[in-house]
Amino acid sequence: MNRKLKKILLNWKVLLLIIFLIGSIGSLYTRGLTFGIDISGGVALIAQTEEPVDSKTMELVVDSLQKRLNTFGLRDISVEGQGNSIVVVKVANVSSTEEANQLKQVIESQGVFFMEFNGVVFGTGKDITYVGPYEIKSDNSWAVPFRISKSAAEKFAELAKGKAGWPVDMFLDPPINSLLVVPQDVFMTMNGTAFNAGAPDAPPLAARIEKALNITTIMYTNQSATELKEMANGRAIVLAGVPRELYDGLKDMNVSVKYIPSEPSADTTSFVKEILGLYGPYSLGEGLANGVPQTDVQITGRASNRVEAEREAKTVYTVLKSGSLPVKLKVISMEFISPKLGQDFKKQALYAGLAALVAVLLIVYFHYRNWKIAIPVASTSLFEVIIILGIAALIKWNLDLPSIAGIIAAIGTGVDQQVVITDELLGGERSTRITRRAGALKRIGRAFFIIFASAATTIAAMSFLLVYFVGTLKGFAVTTIIGVLIGIFVTRPAYAEVAKYLIGEE
Amino acid sequence: MAKGKTQKPGQTAEVRAKSREKLRFLAEMEPKKMITYPLVVFIVALLLLAVHFPPLGIDLKGGVVVTGEGISANPDQLEKELSGWLGIEAHVESFTSVSGSKGIRVYAPAGTDPQKIIDILKEKYPNADFTHSDVQPTFGEMAKKQGTRAIIFAFIAMAIVVFLFFRNPVSSLAIIFSALSDMIIAVAVMGIFGIQLTTATIAALLMLIGYTVDSNILLTTKLTKRKEYTIEEAYLSAVSTGFTMSTTTLGALLMLWIISTSPVLDNIAAVLIFGLLADFMNTWIFNAGVLRWYLSRGVEL
């Protein structure tokens, strides 16, 4: 018996299994398992870009989103671009729904940024190459230094020549290409000098945005929805501070329309800023009006107290930072799992796995009435789980629920195939007792034809999933493929060897 | 070797032989009947799907789910209250977790603010732990498209590999049809039990492709590549292996289904159970019927 045991253990297929097992346990021990958001808790957000983008732009989006979230002091963030329009953001260690919702807002407020002067857009978010830390001086004045691209600097220098004191506007998410309908007082303010930063010669804000962003501002004088639709001429309509009925009327006519209610407490200037996503206007400094392109620029301002200065500087800083997103994102799916609930899932998956293993053991015993078959079958499955987990730990794969489902799938087919091997070995027993080793080999060969055929189909099917699926099912495909590969190359051959010794050759 | 030791495998073979005898009634079926009955079931499943397709889960159609753990409430009453307060059509389900604590799940249409639901529930149950997901219809649309594409491509890939392995139209088509029928029947039964079609259940349907192919390849190989046995003997030996395979997997899945309260794992287990039951019929009755009818005409495969 001892000699036999030694012979089994020294068989290279069994040795391979043992090596894999030891390696997996080592990898599990040293690296540990990492779990997906749906198990460890956290937020998983899937955002879609407003329009499909190329891979370079996607890289930019991912990169700046990562930076932006980092500046918000969040840790354990993973941002991943998938395909041409999907960005998956996962943040671990989020403990409340409020925090989760905040995150969503941060991502969605990742706006499209415009810098405009005298009715001309001279730069967008991608022209901002660097934003420096903001400074606040003792006199409560603040400054945010940033760098713009060479082309933007040249364009700006030309535009701004000799126009010291003129307003520089920055917009985050302005309603471009739209008809803006406002009440009389707002209309007057936008066409007056309130937004001219003290330069009466500069064109008024309404004229600047019309020229730069194709936003036509009109005064509300009881126009009907139909009239407005005609005036918009295919553009979107933005209703700000006008009667709400118009919104419903336009909506019914299938016009793209946005409604911004006026806040009774807010003054007209801040209302205009809210409608347009306007930051500024900032007065153009003398040093920039000489026609010489400068890439290192700064926005300055002064507030009445330090707290206020800090707030203003931080707003500009964040706007500049997040403005480097080339395209707007919309969160289309959001999942928040509280860490406690996730813990419960982990426990359940563990219990369910163990129970399934015991079920396999008992049912296989019931079918063969032989522990010599039941124990190797069940333990092979256990080894398979350990090896899959070991590999997952090694490649730092995040185990989420679909990944666990994939492991279950691999184990399910694994047991099936071990039954095929066992039956092939037993099958010869009845009629061809005389066939010895050659017979066993042939039978095992037949079993492996079946195993390879089904492994090939499973891998083929799963590869499509891996390539074509965006989002959550990737984990499922990955663990299934790992499981099937481990099955055909490591565990099944070893099981066949052991089974051959235990039943085939006796 | 001692005599006592050789007895065990002998015993095992005996047990196997006995269970094989129990399945003999299958071998005595007429091939024609073996083909017709599963076809009838397939058509009934198709009709069922036409009138009652399984509901789409929120990840395929958009919507909001709030899960509260540590809440023991009457779901119907809570449903009425929530619907009244929020002015939406909410649906409430209750569940018990493995550790014995109770919880509820609130389903609401897309566009509802999950925070509002949580705020209301928090007021009533301050100690509960909340989790939510919020899926926009656009994402649902995308997931649906991708899911359909994944199933179609996986199916085609499977069909190609099966053709490459068997290089015979009759046995390959029989396998492909039985895989299709497994899926259709599983989806139809999902509809009957009101199990939602979600990304997780789509994964389960994909898993089904793997399982189906396993048993069918086993059958086809045994019947066609094995010349030393009669067809009936080969069939019996294959069907008893298949029976062992299916019952073992079913047992494991049943455990998974009983223990987990995670809807993802639960639904995957349920769909696989339906599919494996259908597969038993499609492989061991339908596919076997086709092969026996085909082989009885004396053609070499």
PDB file of C-alpha atoms in Angstrom, chain B residues 16-154:
ATOM      1  CA  ARG B  16     -23.580   0.895 -11.245  1.00  0.00           C
ATOM      2  CA  ALA B  17     -25.057  -2.078 -13.067  1.00  0.00           C
ATOM      3  CA  LYS B  18     -28.154  -1.892 -10.894  1.00  0.00           C
ATOM      4  CA  SER B  19     -28.704   1.772 -11.540  1.00  0.00           C
ATOM      5  CA  ARG B  20     -28.167   1.069 -15.207  1.00  0.00           C
ATOM      6  CA  GLU B  21     -30.968  -1.478 -15.075  1.00  0.00           C
ATOM      7  CA  LYS B  22     -33.247   1.110 -13.546  1.00  0.00           C
ATOM      8  CA  LEU B  23     -32.706   3.314 -16.558  1.00  0.00           C
ATOM      9  CA  ARG B  24     -33.372   0.477 -18.981  1.00  0.00           C
ATOM     10  CA  PHE B  25     -36.904   1.747 -19.626  1.00  0.00           C
ATOM     11  CA  LEU B  26     -35.294   4.611 -21.500  1.00  0.00           C
ATOM     12  CA  ALA B  27     -33.442   2.234 -23.752  1.00  0.00           C
ATOM     13  CA  GLU B  28     -36.665   0.463 -24.558  1.00  0.00           C
ATOM     14  CA  MET B  29     -38.395   3.569 -25.781  1.00  0.00           C
ATOM     15  CA  GLU B  30     -39.103   3.856 -29.464  1.00  0.00           C
ATOM     16  CA  PRO B  31     -36.752   6.304 -31.178  1.00  0.00           C
ATOM     17  CA  LYS B  32     -39.699   8.040 -32.832  1.00  0.00           C
ATOM     18  CA  LYS B  33     -41.327   8.764 -29.472  1.00  0.00           C
ATOM     19  CA  MET B  34     -37.968   9.822 -28.062  1.00  0.00           C
ATOM     20  CA  ILE B  35     -37.781  12.484 -30.744  1.00  0.00           C
ATOM     21  CA  THR B  36     -41.399  13.631 -30.679  1.00  0.00           C
ATOM     22  CA  TYR B  37     -41.958  14.166 -26.956  1.00  0.00           C
ATOM     23  CA  PRO B  38     -39.039  16.562 -26.416  1.00  0.00           C
ATOM     24  CA  LEU B  39     -40.017  18.378 -29.610  1.00  0.00           C
ATOM     25  CA  VAL B  40     -43.500  18.882 -28.200  1.00  0.00           C
ATOM     26  CA  VAL B  41     -42.003  20.247 -24.984  1.00  0.00           C
ATOM     27  CA  PHE B  42     -39.794  22.565 -27.032  1.00  0.00           C
ATOM     28  CA  ILE B  43     -42.770  23.921 -28.955  1.00  0.00           C
ATOM     29  CA  VAL B  44     -44.801  24.370 -25.772  1.00  0.00           C
ATOM     30  CA  ALA B  45     -41.855  26.291 -24.289  1.00  0.00           C
ATOM     31  CA  LEU B  46     -41.732  28.500 -27.370  1.00  0.00           C
ATOM     32  CA  LEU B  47     -45.449  29.209 -27.085  1.00  0.00           C
ATOM     33  CA  LEU B  48     -45.054  29.960 -23.385  1.00  0.00           C
ATOM     34  CA  LEU B  49     -42.289  32.415 -24.200  1.00  0.00           C
ATOM     35  CA  ALA B  50     -44.445  34.097 -26.785  1.00  0.00           C
ATOM     36  CA  VAL B  51     -47.242  34.729 -24.304  1.00  0.00           C
ATOM     37  CA  HIS B  52     -45.260  35.116 -21.121  1.00  0.00           C
ATOM     38  CA  PHE B  53     -41.649  36.195 -21.468  1.00  0.00           C
ATOM     39  CA  PRO B  54     -39.745  36.404 -18.170  1.00  0.00           C
ATOM     40  CA  PRO B  55     -39.709  39.897 -16.670  1.00  0.00           C
ATOM     41  CA  LEU B  56     -36.562  41.928 -17.258  1.00  0.00           C
ATOM     42  CA  GLY B  57     -34.484  42.718 -14.177  1.00  0.00           C
ATOM     43  CA  ILE B  58     -33.574  46.270 -13.351  1.00  0.00           C
ATOM     44  CA  ASP B  59     -30.098  45.861 -14.784  1.00  0.00           C
ATOM     45  CA  LEU B  60     -31.660  45.200 -18.183  1.00  0.00           C
ATOM     46  CA  LYS B  61     -34.501  47.664 -18.091  1.00  0.00           C
ATOM     47  CA  GLY B  62     -33.455  50.326 -15.607  1.00  0.00           C
ATOM     48  CA  GLY B  63     -34.827  50.974 -12.170  1.00  0.00           C
ATOM     49  CA  VAL B  64     -33.964  51.319  -8.529  1.00  0.00           C
ATOM     50  CA  VAL B  65     -33.509  48.679  -5.857  1.00  0.00           C
ATOM     51  CA  VAL B  66     -32.977  49.473  -2.209  1.00  0.00           C
ATOM     52  CA  THR B  67     -32.017  46.630   0.095  1.00  0.00           C
ATOM     53  CA  GLY B  68     -32.397  47.105   3.811  1.00  0.00           C
ATOM     54  CA  GLU B  69     -30.956  44.512   6.120  1.00  0.00           C
ATOM     55  CA  GLY B  70     -32.178  44.255   9.665  1.00  0.00           C
ATOM     56  CA  ILE B  71     -35.765  45.136   8.814  1.00  0.00           C
ATOM     57  CA  SER B  72     -38.543  42.810   9.722  1.00  0.00           C
ATOM     58  CA  ALA B  73     -41.695  44.144   8.117  1.00  0.00           C
ATOM     59  CA  ASN B  74     -44.789  43.029   6.301  1.00  0.00           C
ATOM     60  CA  PRO B  75     -43.824  43.606   2.669  1.00  0.00           C
ATOM     61  CA  ASP B  76     -47.378  44.233   1.430  1.00  0.00           C
ATOM     62  CA  GLN B  77     -48.045  46.865   4.019  1.00  0.00           C
ATOM     63  CA  LEU B  78     -44.694  48.546   3.482  1.00  0.00           C
ATOM     64  CA  GLU B  79     -45.325  48.480  -0.232  1.00  0.00           C
ATOM     65  CA  LYS B  80     -48.581  50.374   0.185  1.00  0.00           C
ATOM     66  CA  GLU B  81     -47.005  52.902   2.516  1.00  0.00           C
ATOM     67  CA  LEU B  82     -44.007  53.567   0.302  1.00  0.00           C
ATOM     68  CA  SER B  83     -46.076  53.808  -2.847  1.00  0.00           C
ATOM     69  CA  GLY B  84     -48.332  56.304  -1.129  1.00  0.00           C
ATOM     70  CA  TRP B  85     -45.536  58.501   0.184  1.00  0.00           C
ATOM     71  CA  LEU B  86     -43.440  58.544  -2.913  1.00  0.00           C
ATOM     72  CA  GLY B  87     -46.228  58.590  -5.453  1.00  0.00           C
ATOM     73  CA  ILE B  88     -44.609  55.754  -7.363  1.00  0.00           C
ATOM     74  CA  GLU B  89     -45.324  52.102  -7.870  1.00  0.00           C
ATOM     75  CA  ALA B  90     -42.926  50.411  -5.492  1.00  0.00           C
ATOM     76  CA  HIS B  91     -42.636  46.691  -5.012  1.00  0.00           C
ATOM     77  CA  VAL B  92     -41.401  45.237  -1.722  1.00  0.00           C
ATOM     78  CA  GLU B  93     -40.011  41.779  -1.043  1.00  0.00           C
ATOM     79  CA  SER B  94     -38.742  40.324   2.194  1.00  0.00           C
ATOM     80  CA  PHE B  95     -35.915  37.831   2.721  1.00  0.00           C
ATOM     81  CA  THR B  96     -34.053  36.071   5.499  1.00  0.00           C
ATOM     82  CA  SER B  97     -30.291  35.925   5.379  1.00  0.00           C
ATOM     83  CA  VAL B  98     -28.080  32.991   6.275  1.00  0.00           C
ATOM     84  CA  SER B  99     -27.324  34.499   9.674  1.00  0.00           C
ATOM     85  CA  GLY B 100     -31.045  34.678  10.383  1.00  0.00           C
ATOM     86  CA  SER B 101     -31.498  38.428  10.123  1.00  0.00           C
ATOM     87  CA  LYS B 102     -34.417  39.653   8.098  1.00  0.00           C
ATOM     88  CA  GLY B 103     -34.364  42.198   5.355  1.00  0.00           C
ATOM     89  CA  ILE B 104     -36.406  43.784   2.614  1.00  0.00           C
ATOM     90  CA  ARG B 105     -35.841  44.767  -0.962  1.00  0.00           C
ATOM     91  CA  VAL B 106     -37.693  47.696  -2.482  1.00  0.00           C
ATOM     92  CA  TYR B 107     -37.989  47.893  -6.250  1.00  0.00           C
ATOM     93  CA  ALA B 108     -38.932  51.208  -7.806  1.00  0.00           C
ATOM     94  CA  PRO B 109     -39.111  52.467 -11.372  1.00  0.00           C
ATOM     95  CA  ALA B 110     -36.183  54.237 -13.043  1.00  0.00           C
ATOM     96  CA  GLY B 111     -35.839  57.871 -12.167  1.00  0.00           C
ATOM     97  CA  THR B 112     -36.787  57.428  -8.517  1.00  0.00           C
ATOM     98  CA  ASP B 113     -34.259  58.867  -6.120  1.00  0.00           C
ATOM     99  CA  PRO B 114     -33.017  55.925  -4.036  1.00  0.00           C
ATOM    100  CA  GLN B 115     -32.000  58.349  -1.319  1.00  0.00           C
ATOM    101  CA  LYS B 116     -35.655  59.255  -0.769  1.00  0.00           C
ATOM    102  CA  ILE B 117     -36.621  55.644  -0.207  1.00  0.00           C
ATOM    103  CA  ILE B 118     -33.697  55.180   2.143  1.00  0.00           C
ATOM    104  CA  ASP B 119     -34.589  58.326   4.076  1.00  0.00           C
ATOM    105  CA  ILE B 120     -38.128  57.096   4.641  1.00  0.00           C
ATOM    106  CA  LEU B 121     -36.986  53.635   5.648  1.00  0.00           C
ATOM    107  CA  LYS B 122     -34.280  55.047   7.893  1.00  0.00           C
ATOM    108  CA  GLU B 123     -36.856  56.979   9.821  1.00  0.00           C
ATOM    109  CA  LYS B 124     -38.864  53.839  10.428  1.00  0.00           C
ATOM    110  CA  TYR B 125     -35.924  51.493  10.955  1.00  0.00           C
ATOM    111  CA  PRO B 126     -32.957  53.506  12.186  1.00  0.00           C
ATOM    112  CA  ASN B 127     -30.766  50.467  12.823  1.00  0.00           C
ATOM    113  CA  ALA B 128     -31.029  48.907   9.392  1.00  0.00           C
ATOM    114  CA  ASP B 129     -28.171  48.709   6.931  1.00  0.00           C
ATOM    115  CA  PHE B 130     -28.898  49.970   3.433  1.00  0.00           C
ATOM    116  CA  THR B 131     -27.611  49.196   0.010  1.00  0.00           C
ATOM    117  CA  HIS B 132     -28.956  50.445  -3.264  1.00  0.00           C
ATOM    118  CA  SER B 133     -28.514  50.262  -6.953  1.00  0.00           C
ATOM    119  CA  ASP B 134     -29.798  52.661  -9.532  1.00  0.00           C
ATOM    120  CA  VAL B 135     -29.758  51.742 -13.200  1.00  0.00           C
ATOM    121  CA  GLN B 136     -30.696  54.092 -16.003  1.00  0.00           C
ATOM    122  CA  PRO B 137     -32.744  52.694 -18.889  1.00  0.00           C
ATOM    123  CA  THR B 138     -29.884  53.528 -21.279  1.00  0.00           C
ATOM    124  CA  PHE B 139     -27.603  51.158 -19.410  1.00  0.00           C
ATOM    125  CA  GLY B 140     -30.326  48.527 -19.392  1.00  0.00           C
ATOM    126  CA  GLU B 141     -30.669  48.883 -23.127  1.00  0.00           C
ATOM    127  CA  MET B 142     -26.936  48.417 -23.575  1.00  0.00           C
ATOM    128  CA  ALA B 143     -26.752  45.447 -21.226  1.00  0.00           C
ATOM    129  CA  LYS B 144     -29.674  43.840 -23.017  1.00  0.00           C
ATOM    130  CA  LYS B 145     -28.014  44.251 -26.391  1.00  0.00           C
ATOM    131  CA  GLN B 146     -24.736  42.889 -25.107  1.00  0.00           C
ATOM    132  CA  GLY B 147     -26.399  39.989 -23.355  1.00  0.00           C
ATOM    133  CA  THR B 148     -28.212  38.967 -26.507  1.00  0.00           C
ATOM    134  CA  ARG B 149     -25.025  39.320 -28.488  1.00  0.00           C
ATOM    135  CA  ALA B 150     -23.047  37.298 -25.947  1.00  0.00           C
ATOM    136  CA  ILE B 151     -25.550  34.446 -26.041  1.00  0.00           C
ATOM    137  CA  ILE B 152     -25.721  34.406 -29.840  1.00  0.00           C
ATOM    138  CA  PHE B 153     -21.952  34.504 -30.273  1.00  0.00           C
ATOM    139  CA  ALA B 154     -21.331  31.934 -27.569  1.00  0.00           C
TER     140      ALA B 154
END
